[in-house]
Coordinates of C-alpha atoms in Angstrom, one line a residue:
X1 CA 164.7 19.0 156.4
X2 CA 166.3 17.6 153.8
X3 CA 165.9 20.6 151.6
X4 CA 168.1 23.0 153.9
X5 CA 170.3 19.8 154.5
X6 CA 171.4 19.9 150.7
X7 CA 172.0 23.6 151.1
X8 CA 174.2 23.5 154.2
X9 CA 176.4 20.5 152.4
X10 CA 176.7 22.6 148.9
X11 CA 177.7 25.5 151.6
X12 CA 179.9 23.0 153.0
X13 CA 181.3 21.7 150.0
X14 CA 182.1 25.3 148.5
X15 CA 183.6 26.7 151.5
X16 CA 186.2 24.2 151.7
X17 CA 188.6 25.5 149.6
X18 CA 189.0 28.7 151.9
X19 CA 190.2 29.4 155.1
X20 CA 187.4 29.5 157.7
X21 CA 187.7 32.5 159.8
X22 CA 184.6 32.2 162.1
X23 CA 182.8 28.5 161.8
X24 CA 180.1 27.9 164.7
X25 CA 177.9 24.8 164.8
X26 CA 175.4 23.6 167.2
X27 CA 173.4 21.1 166.9
X28 CA 170.4 20.7 169.8
X29 CA 167.5 18.8 171.4
X30 CA 164.6 20.1 173.2
X31 CA 161.7 19.6 175.0
X32 CA 159.0 22.5 175.9
X33 CA 155.2 22.4 177.7
X34 CA 153.1 24.2 176.5
X35 CA 149.2 25.8 178.0
X36 CA 146.9 27.4 175.4
X37 CA 143.8 29.1 176.9
X38 CA 141.0 30.0 174.6
X39 CA 139.8 33.0 175.3
X40 CA 136.0 32.9 173.9
X41 CA 135.2 29.9 176.0
X42 CA 136.9 27.2 174.8
X43 CA 139.2 24.6 176.3
X44 CA 142.0 24.7 177.8
X45 CA 144.7 22.6 175.6
X46 CA 148.2 21.3 177.2
X47 CA 151.0 19.3 175.4
X48 CA 154.6 18.4 175.1
X49 CA 156.8 18.6 172.3
X50 CA 160.5 17.0 172.0
X51 CA 162.4 19.2 169.1
X52 CA 165.4 18.9 167.7
X53 CA 167.7 21.5 165.2
X54 CA 170.5 22.9 164.4
X55 CA 172.3 26.3 163.9
X56 CA 175.0 27.1 161.7
X57 CA 177.7 30.3 160.8
X58 CA 179.9 30.6 158.7
X59 CA 181.8 33.8 157.7
X60 CA 185.5 34.0 155.6
X61 CA 187.1 35.7 152.9
X62 CA 185.0 33.3 150.2
X63 CA 182.1 32.0 151.8
X64 CA 179.2 33.4 154.1
X65 CA 176.8 30.8 155.5
X66 CA 173.5 30.6 158.0
X67 CA 172.0 28.0 158.9
X68 CA 169.2 27.5 161.1
X69 CA 166.7 24.1 161.0
X70 CA 164.6 22.5 163.3
X71 CA 162.1 19.8 164.1
X72 CA 159.2 19.3 166.6
X73 CA 157.3 16.7 167.0
X74 CA 153.7 17.0 169.3
X75 CA 152.6 14.4 171.8
X76 CA 148.7 15.8 173.2
X77 CA 147.2 14.7 175.8
X78 CA 143.6 15.2 174.9
X79 CA 143.9 14.0 171.8
X80 CA 143.0 17.3 170.2
X81 CA 146.1 18.1 167.9
X82 CA 145.8 17.7 164.5
X83 CA 149.2 18.3 163.9
X84 CA 151.9 16.6 165.1
X85 CA 154.5 18.2 163.7
X86 CA 156.5 21.3 162.3
X87 CA 159.5 22.1 159.9
X88 CA 160.8 25.4 160.5
X89 CA 164.1 26.8 159.1
X90 CA 165.8 29.0 156.7
X91 CA 169.4 28.8 155.1
X92 CA 171.8 31.2 152.9
X93 CA 174.6 30.6 151.6
X94 CA 177.3 33.5 149.3
X95 CA 180.4 31.8 148.1
X96 CA 183.1 33.1 146.0
X97 CA 184.7 30.1 143.9
X98 CA 186.7 32.6 141.7
X99 CA 187.2 36.2 140.8
X100 CA 183.7 37.2 140.0
X101 CA 182.0 34.3 140.0
X102 CA 180.0 33.2 142.7
X103 CA 177.4 30.7 143.6
X104 CA 174.5 31.6 145.9
X105 CA 171.4 29.4 147.7
X106 CA 168.8 29.4 149.9
X107 CA 165.5 27.8 151.9
X108 CA 163.5 28.4 153.9
X109 CA 160.5 25.5 155.5
X110 CA 157.9 27.6 157.4
X111 CA 153.7 27.6 157.6
X112 CA 151.9 29.8 154.5
X113 CA 148.3 30.6 155.0
X114 CA 146.0 28.8 152.7
X115 CA 143.1 30.9 152.1
X116 CA 143.3 35.2 151.9
X117 CA 139.5 34.9 152.7
X118 CA 139.9 32.3 156.0
X119 CA 141.6 32.4 159.6
X120 CA 144.6 34.3 160.6
X121 CA 146.9 31.9 162.5
X122 CA 149.3 34.4 163.9
X123 CA 151.1 31.8 166.4
X124 CA 151.7 27.7 165.7
X125 CA 150.6 26.8 169.1
X126 CA 148.3 24.3 168.9
X127 CA 146.0 23.5 166.1
X128 CA 146.7 25.8 162.8
X129 CA 143.7 26.7 160.7
X130 CA 144.0 27.8 157.0
X131 CA 147.7 26.9 157.6
X132 CA 149.8 25.0 155.5
X133 CA 153.6 23.8 155.7
X134 CA 155.9 25.2 152.7
X135 CA 159.3 24.5 151.4
X136 CA 161.4 26.4 149.4
X137 CA 165.3 26.9 147.9
X138 CA 166.7 28.2 145.4
X139 CA 170.3 28.2 143.7
X140 CA 172.2 29.6 140.9
X141 CA 175.9 30.9 139.9
X142 CA 176.4 34.8 139.7
X143 CA 179.1 36.8 137.3
X144 CA 180.1 40.6 137.6
X145 CA 183.3 41.3 135.4
X146 CA 184.7 43.4 133.5
X147 CA 185.9 43.5 129.4
X148 CA 187.9 46.7 129.2
X149 CA 185.3 49.5 129.9
X150 CA 182.3 47.1 130.3
X151 CA 181.2 45.5 133.0
X152 CA 178.9 41.8 132.2
X153 CA 176.9 40.8 134.1
X154 CA 174.7 37.0 134.0
X155 CA 173.2 35.4 136.7
X156 CA 170.7 31.9 136.8
X157 CA 168.6 30.4 139.4
X158 CA 167.0 27.1 139.8
X159 CA 163.9 27.4 142.1
X160 CA 161.5 25.0 143.9
X161 CA 158.5 25.4 146.0
X162 CA 156.3 23.0 148.0
X163 CA 153.0 23.7 150.2
X164 CA 151.1 20.6 151.9
X165 CA 147.7 20.5 151.5
X166 CA 146.1 22.2 154.5
X167 CA 143.3 21.0 156.8
X168 CA 140.2 23.5 157.6
X169 CA 140.4 27.8 156.6
X170 CA 137.8 28.7 158.5
X171 CA 135.9 30.1 155.1
X172 CA 132.1 29.3 154.5
X173 CA 131.5 25.7 152.9
X174 CA 128.8 27.6 150.6
X175 CA 131.1 29.8 149.4
X176 CA 133.5 29.0 145.9
X177 CA 135.9 26.5 146.8
X178 CA 139.6 27.5 146.2
X179 CA 142.4 25.1 144.7
X180 CA 145.8 24.7 147.0
X181 CA 148.9 24.8 146.0
X182 CA 150.8 21.9 144.7
X183 CA 154.9 22.4 143.6
X184 CA 156.5 24.3 141.3
X185 CA 160.2 24.5 139.6
X186 CA 161.1 27.9 138.1
X187 CA 164.3 28.6 136.0
X188 CA 165.5 32.6 135.9
X189 CA 168.6 33.5 133.7
X190 CA 169.7 37.7 133.6
X191 CA 171.9 39.1 132.3
X192 CA 173.5 42.8 131.5
X193 CA 176.3 44.8 129.7
X194 CA 176.9 48.9 129.6
X195 CA 179.7 51.2 131.0
X196 CA 179.6 53.6 133.8
X197 CA 179.0 57.4 132.4
X198 CA 182.4 58.8 132.6
X199 CA 184.4 56.1 131.3
X200 CA 183.6 56.2 127.7
X201 CA 180.8 58.3 127.3
X202 CA 179.3 60.5 129.8
X203 CA 176.5 58.8 130.4
X204 CA 176.0 55.7 131.7
X205 CA 174.4 52.6 128.5
X206 CA 173.1 49.0 130.2
X207 CA 171.5 46.2 127.7
X208 CA 170.1 43.8 129.6
X209 CA 167.5 41.0 129.4
X210 CA 166.1 38.5 131.2
X211 CA 164.7 34.7 131.0
X212 CA 161.7 33.1 133.2
X213 CA 160.2 29.5 133.2
X214 CA 158.0 27.9 135.6
X215 CA 156.0 24.3 135.8
X216 CA 153.2 24.1 138.4
X217 CA 152.5 21.2 139.7
X218 CA 148.4 22.4 139.9
X219 CA 147.1 22.0 136.4
X220 CA 149.7 21.7 134.4
X221 CA 150.4 25.5 134.8
X222 CA 153.1 27.2 132.5
X223 CA 154.7 30.5 132.7
X224 CA 157.4 31.5 130.2
X225 CA 158.6 35.8 130.5
X226 CA 161.0 37.2 128.6
X227 CA 162.0 40.7 128.1
X228 CA 164.7 42.8 127.4
X229 CA 165.8 46.6 127.9
X230 CA 168.1 49.1 127.5
X231 CA 169.1 52.4 130.4
X232 CA 170.5 55.0 130.1
X233 CA 172.2 56.9 133.1
X234 CA 172.8 61.4 132.9
X235 CA 174.5 62.1 135.8
X236 CA 173.2 65.8 136.4
X237 CA 174.6 67.4 139.9
X238 CA 177.2 65.4 142.2
X239 CA 175.4 62.4 143.8
X240 CA 172.0 63.0 141.4
X241 CA 171.0 61.8 137.9
X242 CA 168.1 61.3 135.9
X243 CA 167.8 57.3 134.7
X244 CA 165.3 56.1 131.9
X245 CA 165.0 52.5 130.1
X246 CA 162.2 51.5 127.3
X247 CA 162.6 47.6 127.0
X248 CA 160.3 45.0 124.8
X249 CA 158.7 41.9 127.0
X250 CA 156.7 39.0 126.5
X251 CA 154.4 36.7 129.3
X252 CA 152.5 33.9 128.7
X253 CA 150.6 32.1 131.3
X254 CA 148.7 28.8 130.3
X255 CA 147.1 25.9 132.1
X256 CA 144.3 23.1 131.2
X257 CA 141.0 22.5 132.7
X258 CA 139.7 21.0 136.5
X259 CA 138.2 17.7 135.7
X260 CA 134.6 18.3 136.8
X261 CA 131.4 16.1 138.0
X262 CA 128.2 18.9 136.6
X263 CA 130.5 22.2 137.1
X264 CA 131.5 20.8 140.7
X265 CA 135.7 20.3 140.7
X266 CA 136.9 17.0 141.3
X267 CA 139.7 16.7 144.2
X268 CA 142.4 14.3 145.0
X269 CA 143.0 13.2 148.3
X270 CA 145.0 16.2 149.0
X271 CA 141.5 17.9 148.1
X272 CA 143.6 19.7 145.1
X273 CA 142.1 20.2 141.7
X274 CA 142.4 16.9 139.6
X275 CA 143.0 18.0 136.0
X276 CA 141.4 16.9 133.4
X277 CA 143.7 15.3 130.8
X278 CA 141.7 15.9 127.8
X279 CA 141.7 19.7 128.2
X280 CA 143.2 21.9 126.2
X281 CA 145.5 24.3 126.9
X282 CA 144.2 27.9 127.9
X283 CA 145.5 30.6 128.0
X284 CA 145.1 33.1 131.6
X285 CA 147.5 36.0 130.3
X286 CA 148.9 36.8 127.0
X287 CA 151.1 40.0 126.7
X288 CA 153.6 41.3 124.5
X289 CA 154.9 45.0 123.6
X290 CA 156.8 47.8 124.9
X291 CA 157.5 49.0 128.2
X292 CA 159.5 52.1 129.4
X293 CA 160.0 54.0 132.5
X294 CA 162.4 57.0 133.8
X295 CA 163.3 58.4 136.8
X296 CA 166.1 60.2 139.2
X297 CA 168.8 58.3 141.2
X298 CA 170.5 59.8 144.1
X299 CA 173.5 58.9 146.0
X300 CA 174.7 61.5 148.4
X301 CA 177.4 59.3 150.1
X302 CA 177.8 55.6 150.4
X303 CA 175.1 55.0 152.8
X304 CA 172.4 56.6 151.6
X305 CA 171.2 55.6 147.8
X306 CA 167.7 56.6 146.7
X307 CA 165.5 55.6 143.3
X308 CA 162.6 56.3 141.6
X309 CA 160.9 55.6 138.7
X310 CA 157.5 55.8 137.0
X311 CA 156.6 54.5 133.6
X312 CA 154.4 52.2 131.9
X313 CA 154.0 48.4 132.4
X314 CA 151.8 45.2 131.8
X315 CA 149.1 47.8 130.1
X316 CA 149.3 50.6 133.2
X317 CA 151.1 52.9 134.9
X318 CA 153.8 51.9 136.7
X319 CA 155.8 53.0 139.9
X320 CA 158.6 51.0 141.5
X321 CA 161.7 52.8 143.6
X322 CA 163.6 51.7 146.8
X323 CA 165.7 53.4 149.1
X324 CA 168.5 52.3 151.8
X325 CA 170.5 54.0 154.6
X326 CA 172.8 53.1 156.7
X327 CA 173.3 54.9 160.3
X328 CA 175.8 52.9 161.4
X329 CA 177.3 49.5 161.6
X330 CA 174.3 47.5 163.5
X331 CA 171.3 50.3 162.2
X332 CA 169.5 50.9 159.0
X333 CA 166.6 51.0 156.5
X334 CA 165.2 49.6 153.6
X335 CA 162.6 50.5 151.1
X336 CA 161.3 48.8 148.1
X337 CA 158.9 49.8 145.5
X338 CA 157.3 47.1 143.0
X339 CA 155.7 46.0 140.5
X340 CA 155.9 42.6 138.7
X341 CA 153.4 40.2 137.4
X342 CA 154.8 36.6 138.9
X343 CA 153.7 34.0 141.0
X344 CA 153.9 32.8 144.4
X345 CA 156.7 30.4 144.0
X346 CA 158.6 33.0 141.7
X347 CA 158.1 36.0 144.6
X348 CA 158.7 33.1 147.3
X349 CA 162.1 32.3 145.5
X350 CA 163.0 36.3 144.9
X351 CA 162.3 37.0 148.2
X352 CA 164.6 34.6 150.1
X353 CA 167.4 35.7 147.1
X354 CA 167.2 38.9 148.5
X355 CA 168.3 38.1 152.0
X356 CA 171.2 39.0 154.0
X357 CA 173.7 35.7 155.0
X358 CA 174.0 37.9 158.8
X359 CA 170.4 37.7 160.4
X360 CA 169.5 38.9 163.8
X361 CA 168.6 35.6 165.6
X362 CA 164.5 36.1 167.0
X363 CA 163.8 32.9 168.4
X364 CA 159.9 32.8 168.9
X365 CA 158.8 29.5 171.2
X366 CA 155.7 30.2 169.3
X367 CA 156.8 29.2 166.1
X368 CA 156.7 32.7 163.6
X369 CA 160.1 33.3 163.5
X370 CA 160.3 32.8 159.4
X371 CA 156.8 33.7 158.4
X372 CA 157.0 37.3 158.9
X373 CA 159.8 40.2 159.0
X374 CA 163.6 38.4 158.9
X375 CA 165.9 41.3 160.0
X376 CA 170.0 41.4 159.3
X377 CA 172.5 42.2 161.8
X378 CA 174.2 44.9 159.7
X379 CA 172.8 48.6 158.8
X380 CA 173.8 47.8 154.9
X381 CA 171.6 44.7 154.6
X382 CA 168.9 45.0 156.9
X383 CA 166.3 41.7 155.4
X384 CA 162.9 42.0 154.6
X385 CA 159.4 40.6 154.6
X386 CA 157.4 37.5 154.2
X387 CA 154.1 38.4 155.3
X388 CA 152.5 39.8 152.1
X389 CA 153.7 36.4 150.0
X390 CA 152.5 34.4 153.1
X391 CA 149.0 36.1 152.9
X392 CA 148.1 32.7 150.9
X393 CA 149.6 30.2 148.4
X394 CA 147.3 30.7 145.9
X395 CA 147.7 29.0 142.2
X396 CA 147.2 31.9 140.3
X397 CA 149.8 34.2 139.1
X398 CA 148.7 37.6 139.8
X399 CA 150.7 41.3 139.0
X400 CA 151.7 41.8 142.1
X401 CA 152.3 45.8 143.6
X402 CA 153.8 46.9 147.2
X403 CA 155.6 48.7 149.4
X404 CA 157.8 46.4 152.2
X405 CA 160.7 48.1 154.3
X406 CA 162.5 47.2 157.4
X407 CA 164.3 49.1 160.0
X408 CA 167.1 48.1 162.2
X409 CA 168.9 49.4 165.2
X410 CA 171.4 47.7 167.0
X411 CA 173.8 48.5 170.1
X412 CA 175.9 46.0 172.6
X413 CA 173.3 43.4 173.5
X414 CA 170.1 45.2 172.0
X415 CA 168.8 44.9 168.7
X416 CA 165.3 46.2 167.4
X417 CA 163.6 45.6 165.0
X418 CA 160.6 46.8 162.6
X419 CA 159.2 45.7 159.3
X420 CA 155.6 46.7 157.5
X421 CA 154.6 47.0 154.7
X422 CA 151.3 47.1 152.0
X423 CA 150.9 44.2 149.1
X424 CA 147.9 44.2 146.3
X425 CA 147.8 40.9 144.5
X426 CA 145.9 41.2 141.1
X427 CA 145.0 37.6 139.7
X428 CA 145.1 35.9 136.6
X429 CA 143.8 32.6 135.6
X430 CA 141.5 31.8 132.0
X431 CA 137.9 32.4 132.4
X432 CA 136.5 29.3 131.0
X433 CA 137.7 25.7 132.7
X434 CA 134.2 24.2 133.0
X435 CA 134.0 25.6 136.9
X436 CA 131.5 27.8 137.7
X437 CA 134.0 30.7 139.7
X438 CA 137.2 32.1 138.0
X439 CA 140.0 34.0 139.8
X440 CA 140.8 36.0 137.1
X441 CA 139.7 39.8 137.4
X442 CA 139.8 39.4 141.2
X443 CA 142.4 41.2 143.5
X444 CA 143.8 40.8 147.1
X445 CA 145.4 43.4 149.4
X446 CA 147.5 42.6 153.3
X447 CA 148.4 45.3 155.2
X448 CA 151.3 44.4 158.2
X449 CA 153.4 45.5 160.9
X450 CA 155.7 43.9 163.0
X451 CA 157.8 45.0 166.0
X452 CA 160.9 43.0 167.5
X453 CA 163.4 43.7 170.6
X454 CA 165.9 41.8 171.8
X455 CA 168.4 42.5 174.8
X456 CA 170.8 40.4 177.1
X457 CA 170.1 40.2 181.4
X458 CA 173.6 40.1 182.4
X459 CA 175.8 37.2 181.5
X460 CA 173.4 34.4 181.0
X461 CA 170.3 35.5 180.1
X462 CA 168.2 37.5 177.4
X463 CA 164.7 38.6 176.9
X464 CA 163.5 39.0 173.5
X465 CA 159.4 40.6 172.3
X466 CA 157.4 41.2 169.8
X467 CA 154.5 42.4 168.5
X468 CA 152.4 42.0 165.0
X469 CA 149.5 43.2 163.5
X470 CA 147.9 42.1 160.2
X471 CA 145.0 42.5 157.9
X472 CA 143.9 40.6 155.1
X473 CA 140.7 42.1 152.0
X474 CA 140.1 40.5 149.6
X475 CA 136.9 40.6 146.9
X476 CA 136.3 37.2 146.2
X477 CA 133.0 36.0 147.6
X478 CA 133.1 34.6 150.8
X479 CA 135.3 37.7 152.5
X480 CA 134.6 40.1 155.2
X481 CA 138.3 41.2 155.7
X482 CA 140.2 40.1 158.6
X483 CA 142.3 41.4 161.3
X484 CA 145.4 39.1 163.1
X485 CA 147.1 40.1 165.7
X486 CA 149.7 39.0 168.1
X487 CA 152.3 39.3 171.1
X488 CA 154.6 37.6 173.1
X489 CA 157.3 38.0 175.7
X490 CA 160.9 35.3 176.4
X491 CA 163.3 35.2 178.5
X492 CA 166.2 32.5 178.3
X493 CA 169.0 32.2 180.8
X494 CA 171.5 29.7 180.0
X495 CA 173.0 27.4 182.1
X496 CA 176.3 26.7 180.2
X497 CA 175.0 24.4 177.4
X498 CA 171.2 24.2 179.0
X499 CA 169.5 26.6 178.4
X500 CA 166.1 27.6 179.9
X501 CA 162.9 29.4 178.3
X502 CA 159.9 30.8 179.9
X503 CA 157.6 32.5 177.6
X504 CA 154.1 34.2 177.2
X505 CA 151.7 35.3 175.0
X506 CA 148.3 36.3 173.3
X507 CA 147.6 36.0 170.2
X508 CA 144.2 36.4 167.9
X509 CA 142.0 37.1 164.8
X510 CA 139.0 39.5 164.0
X511 CA 136.1 39.6 161.1
X512 CA 132.9 40.6 161.2
X513 CA 131.1 38.9 163.5
X514 CA 133.7 36.7 164.2
X515 CA 136.8 37.2 167.4
X516 CA 138.9 34.7 168.1
X517 CA 142.0 35.1 171.7
X518 CA 144.4 32.4 173.0
X519 CA 147.0 33.0 175.7
X520 CA 149.8 30.9 175.4
X521 CA 152.7 29.9 177.8
X522 CA 155.6 28.0 177.3
X523 CA 158.0 26.5 179.1
X524 CA 161.4 24.7 177.7
X525 CA 164.4 23.2 178.2
X526 CA 167.0 23.2 175.0
X527 CA 170.5 21.3 175.5
X528 CA 173.6 22.5 172.6
X529 CA 175.8 19.9 171.6

């Protein structure tokens, strides 16, 4: 909560010089009654919740802000709840301070899976399994200006990520134990300078560079990466161009050993590995060398953009690309293909920075609003998906490759969002360290899809529904591959400042020899001030 309040304060301070055109701030309190029935022959769990939150938006010529935050406390009747509170929220800020100079900030509070092999928590109702509270945020300035015919761009980001320790994960205790993510700080600086094709030369030329430094709390981990590259764009037809680039990079990832007794890691009070203070700094990854890529850029209109590149990076072939199409003011699609060496904190901060400032309200009474796909309200900025990132909060760095896509459709009071993707992580860690197991050389895969729809019902009602599905697989010992699924529907009716919501859903997961399913219902009242 504190981090989201800080971001909201930054937005308010920056917004002061600008004349706000649209401002809406709605604090609220709410109370709900929840019933969850285990469909595998288990108990019926009943409890009450009391929550408080705020929804705020600001859109002016110079400032765009959207903040949504909710805190919930739970009161059980049968002493079966092992999690009595949750935080859920998202904040995005874009503020123009001066021509060509802006500040961006963002933050998220939600839940992440802890162990890729463990249970799938597709709903935040009842007791959480293999789930941990996560907070993450970033802030930094942007520069975009011109020096004669040359464009000059620069940006800096400071990011912070914190993950609380989980409870039970659902992994067999006889399997190798994985460390729990703690926190990290990351600094990223980027710069580019160049000329567009047809201004000075028939071709466009760009020189760019980047520096990344991350310090993680677990085992004194450090990530340092830097690269520089040159790119050329050659137009060949109207809206079509060939592109290519070559660069040089250095990436070094190090950490210390875990403290062990007889080869077994010593744990702290939260269940994380303790760092051996006498351990040398071990190298997990040390890469330096030339990389290159080439491809095509197609932009037949202002509404359509496509880029695809193939090259060699990180010691093997690499494929990247993007597609965006704006079908109308409220409808569009965005698809991205990525390949990068990074960490959980870096990837989460990066995805936060790519989210639009205008987001669709997908209030989920069962608490999955910000842990899956997040939808924008315009065809030009459709949103993004967090599912691949929250597959597990891994402490190891990894080479992440994947495809993610989001489509939105909106007309009048009806909105539809579709998201999905595929993500693979190849883990990078030292092979030594005193323990009998290392994640180095292992990998995991996530496949996911999500559908959301909402529509107005009369002047004061709204109906929402969502369907989610996911599959997680890993070559870590103790993994059999696991499917997660769920569906829910909710109707809300507003009586002035008071709103009543009735929601029902069914959620579960399946893996070899084991399945779990739960039917859930919620009746809630919300009062907005």
